[in-house]
Short mmCIF file of C-alpha atoms and ligand atoms in Angstrom, two decimals:
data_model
loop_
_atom_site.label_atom_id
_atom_site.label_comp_id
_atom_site.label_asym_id
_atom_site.label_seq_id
_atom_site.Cartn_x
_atom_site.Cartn_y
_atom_site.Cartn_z
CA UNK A 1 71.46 59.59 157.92
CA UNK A 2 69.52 61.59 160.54
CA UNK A 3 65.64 62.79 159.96
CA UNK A 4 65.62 66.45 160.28
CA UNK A 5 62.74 68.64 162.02
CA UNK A 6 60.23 69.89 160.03
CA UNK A 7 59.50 73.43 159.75
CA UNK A 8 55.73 74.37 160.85
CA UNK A 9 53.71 77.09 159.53
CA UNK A 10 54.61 80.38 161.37
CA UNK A 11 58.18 79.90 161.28
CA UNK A 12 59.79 82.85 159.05
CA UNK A 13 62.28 80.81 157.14
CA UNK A 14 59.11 79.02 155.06
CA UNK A 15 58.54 82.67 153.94
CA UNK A 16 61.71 83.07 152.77
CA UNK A 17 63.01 83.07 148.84
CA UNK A 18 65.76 79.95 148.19
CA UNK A 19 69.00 80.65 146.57
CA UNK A 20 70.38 78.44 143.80
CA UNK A 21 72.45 75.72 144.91
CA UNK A 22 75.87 76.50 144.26
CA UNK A 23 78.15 73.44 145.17
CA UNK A 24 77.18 69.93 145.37
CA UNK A 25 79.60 68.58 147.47
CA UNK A 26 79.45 66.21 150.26
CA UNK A 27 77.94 68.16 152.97
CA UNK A 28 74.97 68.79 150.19
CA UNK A 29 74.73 65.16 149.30
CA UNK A 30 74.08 64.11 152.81
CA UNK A 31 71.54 67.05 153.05
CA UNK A 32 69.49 65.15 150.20
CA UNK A 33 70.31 62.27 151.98
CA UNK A 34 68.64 63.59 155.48
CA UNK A 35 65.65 65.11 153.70
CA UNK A 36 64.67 62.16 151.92
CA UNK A 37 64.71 60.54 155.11
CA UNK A 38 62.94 62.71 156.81
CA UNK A 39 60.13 62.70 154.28
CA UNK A 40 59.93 58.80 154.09
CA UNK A 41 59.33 59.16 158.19
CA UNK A 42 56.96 61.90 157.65
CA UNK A 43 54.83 59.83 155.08
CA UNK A 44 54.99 62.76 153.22
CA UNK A 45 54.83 63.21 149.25
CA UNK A 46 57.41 65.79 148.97
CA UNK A 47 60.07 67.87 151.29
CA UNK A 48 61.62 71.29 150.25
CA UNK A 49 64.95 71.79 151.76
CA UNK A 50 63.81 75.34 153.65
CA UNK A 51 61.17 73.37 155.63
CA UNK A 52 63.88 71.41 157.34
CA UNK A 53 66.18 74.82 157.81
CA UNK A 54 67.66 75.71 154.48
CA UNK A 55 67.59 77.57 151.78
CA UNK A 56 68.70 76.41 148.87
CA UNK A 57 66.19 75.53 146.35
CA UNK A 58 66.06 71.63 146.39
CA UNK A 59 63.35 69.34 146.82
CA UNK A 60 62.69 65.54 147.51
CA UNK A 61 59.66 63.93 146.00
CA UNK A 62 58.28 60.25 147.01
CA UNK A 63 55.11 59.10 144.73
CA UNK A 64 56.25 55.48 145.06
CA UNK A 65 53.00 54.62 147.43
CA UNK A 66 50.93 55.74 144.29
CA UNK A 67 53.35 53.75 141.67
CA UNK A 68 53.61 56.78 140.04
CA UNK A 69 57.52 56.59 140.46
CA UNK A 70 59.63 53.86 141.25
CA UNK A 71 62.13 55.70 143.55
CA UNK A 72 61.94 59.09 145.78
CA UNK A 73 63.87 62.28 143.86
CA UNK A 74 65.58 64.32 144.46
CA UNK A 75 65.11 68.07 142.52
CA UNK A 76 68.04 70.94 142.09
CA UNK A 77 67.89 73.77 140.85
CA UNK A 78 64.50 73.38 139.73
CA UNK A 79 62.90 75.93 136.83
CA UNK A 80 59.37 75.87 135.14
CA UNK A 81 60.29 75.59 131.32
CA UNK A 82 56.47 75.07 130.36
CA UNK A 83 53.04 74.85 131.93
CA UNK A 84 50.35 73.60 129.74
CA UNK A 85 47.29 71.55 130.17
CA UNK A 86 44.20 72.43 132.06
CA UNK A 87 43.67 73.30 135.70
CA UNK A 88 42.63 70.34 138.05
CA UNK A 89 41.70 71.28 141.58
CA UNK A 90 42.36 68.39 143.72
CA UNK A 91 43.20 67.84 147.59
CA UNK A 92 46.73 68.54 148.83
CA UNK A 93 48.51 68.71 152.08
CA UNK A 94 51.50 69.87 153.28
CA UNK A 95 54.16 68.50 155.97
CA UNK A 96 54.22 72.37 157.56
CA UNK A 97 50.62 72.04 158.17
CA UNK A 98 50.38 68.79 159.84
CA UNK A 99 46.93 67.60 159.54
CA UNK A 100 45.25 70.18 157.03
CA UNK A 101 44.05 69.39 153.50
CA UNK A 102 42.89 71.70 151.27
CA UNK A 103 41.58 71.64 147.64
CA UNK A 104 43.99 73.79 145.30
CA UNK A 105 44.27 74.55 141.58
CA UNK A 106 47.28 73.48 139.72
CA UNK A 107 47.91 72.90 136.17
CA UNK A 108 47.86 69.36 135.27
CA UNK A 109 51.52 69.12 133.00
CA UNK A 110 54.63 71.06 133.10
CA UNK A 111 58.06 70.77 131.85
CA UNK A 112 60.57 71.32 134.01
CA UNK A 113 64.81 72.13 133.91
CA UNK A 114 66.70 70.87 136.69
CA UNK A 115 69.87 69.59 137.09
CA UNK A 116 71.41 66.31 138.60
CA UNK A 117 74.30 65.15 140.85
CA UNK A 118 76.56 66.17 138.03
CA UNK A 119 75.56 69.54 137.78
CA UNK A 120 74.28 68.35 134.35
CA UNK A 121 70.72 69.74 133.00
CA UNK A 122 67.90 67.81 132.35
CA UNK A 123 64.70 68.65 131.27
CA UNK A 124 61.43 66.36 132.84
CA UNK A 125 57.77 66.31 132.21
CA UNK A 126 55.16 65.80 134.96
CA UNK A 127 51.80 65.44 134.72
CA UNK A 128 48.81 64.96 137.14
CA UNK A 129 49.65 64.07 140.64
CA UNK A 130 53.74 64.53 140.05
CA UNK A 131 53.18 67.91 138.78
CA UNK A 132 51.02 68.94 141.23
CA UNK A 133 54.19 67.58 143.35
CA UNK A 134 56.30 69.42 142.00
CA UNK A 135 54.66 72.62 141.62
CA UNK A 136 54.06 72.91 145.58
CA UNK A 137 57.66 72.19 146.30
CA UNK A 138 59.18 74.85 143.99
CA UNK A 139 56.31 77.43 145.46
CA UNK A 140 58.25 76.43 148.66
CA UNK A 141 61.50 77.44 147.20
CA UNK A 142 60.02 80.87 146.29
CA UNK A 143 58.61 81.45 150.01
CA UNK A 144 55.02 80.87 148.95
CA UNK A 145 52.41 78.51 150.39
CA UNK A 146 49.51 76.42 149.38
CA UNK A 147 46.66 78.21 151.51
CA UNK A 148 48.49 81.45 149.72
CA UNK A 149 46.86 79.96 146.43
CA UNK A 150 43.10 80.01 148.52
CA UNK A 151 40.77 82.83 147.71
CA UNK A 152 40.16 85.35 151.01
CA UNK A 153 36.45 83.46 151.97
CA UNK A 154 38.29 80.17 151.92
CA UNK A 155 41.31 80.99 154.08
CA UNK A 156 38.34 82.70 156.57
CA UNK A 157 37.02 79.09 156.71
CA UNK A 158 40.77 77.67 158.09
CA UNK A 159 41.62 80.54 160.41
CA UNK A 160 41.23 78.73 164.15
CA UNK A 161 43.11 75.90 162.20
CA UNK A 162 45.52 78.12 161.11
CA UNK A 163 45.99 78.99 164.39
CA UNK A 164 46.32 75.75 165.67
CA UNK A 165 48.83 74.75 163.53
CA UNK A 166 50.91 77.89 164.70
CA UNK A 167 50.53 77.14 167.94
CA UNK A 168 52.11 73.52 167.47
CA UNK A 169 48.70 71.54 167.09
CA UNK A 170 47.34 68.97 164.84
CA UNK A 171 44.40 69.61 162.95
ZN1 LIG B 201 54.48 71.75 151.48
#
């Protein structure tokens, strides 16, 4: 297993819309295998395969620090079957934005179709911190952002951040 570099905000391919994944076969496998890692090293709560130089929509998740799941997962395929609940705005980051935290609306539950190993379907329900999980990795997959989901006045706020970021900086 190797730990893959992370993508940082400013480079085009987090912009970019993910294509289904096709084939899981082994090169895949040890794709999921590298991502996971490289999120564990990262500390980070979740990893979406174009942020470490692919697109294919696929996602790790790791909310074991919070007990919230036992194991990291991994996410293929992923599809929003149902969003329902309220809308809780609560503080997320981002492993393309080292260092910047942000407070961002999401709804609290969703369903969600996705499909395993197999190439079998599933169907999963996430609420509260998972969802919000979940819902920031499959914007990811669609090329979208989470300071995208900021009104104009707040991005204004982040800008010399923003630029920091770009330029390879902590903030
Ligand atoms: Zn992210």
């Amino acid at each position: 297993m190797s730990v893959l570099q992370i993508k940082i905000y400013g480079e085009e391919i987090l912009r970019r819309e993910s294509k289904p994944v096709a084939n899981i076969d082994g090169d895949f496998v040890k794709f999921l295998e590298d991502m996971n890692q490289t999120m564990l090293a990262a500390k980070g709560l979740g990893l979406a395969a174009n942020q470490v130089g692919r697109t294919l929509r696929a996602f790790t998740i790791d909310l074991t620090q919070f007990d919230v799941l036992s194991e990291p997962r991994i996410i293929i395929n992923p599809e929003i079957a149902e969003m329902n609940g309220d809308i809780i705005t609560s503080e997320e980051g981002c492993l393309s934005f080292p260092g910047l935290y942000q407070m961002i609306e999401r709804p609290r539950k969703v369903t969600i179709k996705s499909i395993n190993l197999d190439g079998n379907e599933y169907y999963f329900e996430a609420e509260g911190l998972i969802a919000r999980v979940v819902l920031h990795e499959i914007d990811h997959l669609n090329g979208t952002l989470f300071i995208d989901k900021l009104t104009p006045a707040q991005r204004n706020l982040i800008r010399s951040k923003l630029k920091k970021i770009k330029a390879g900086e902590r903030v």
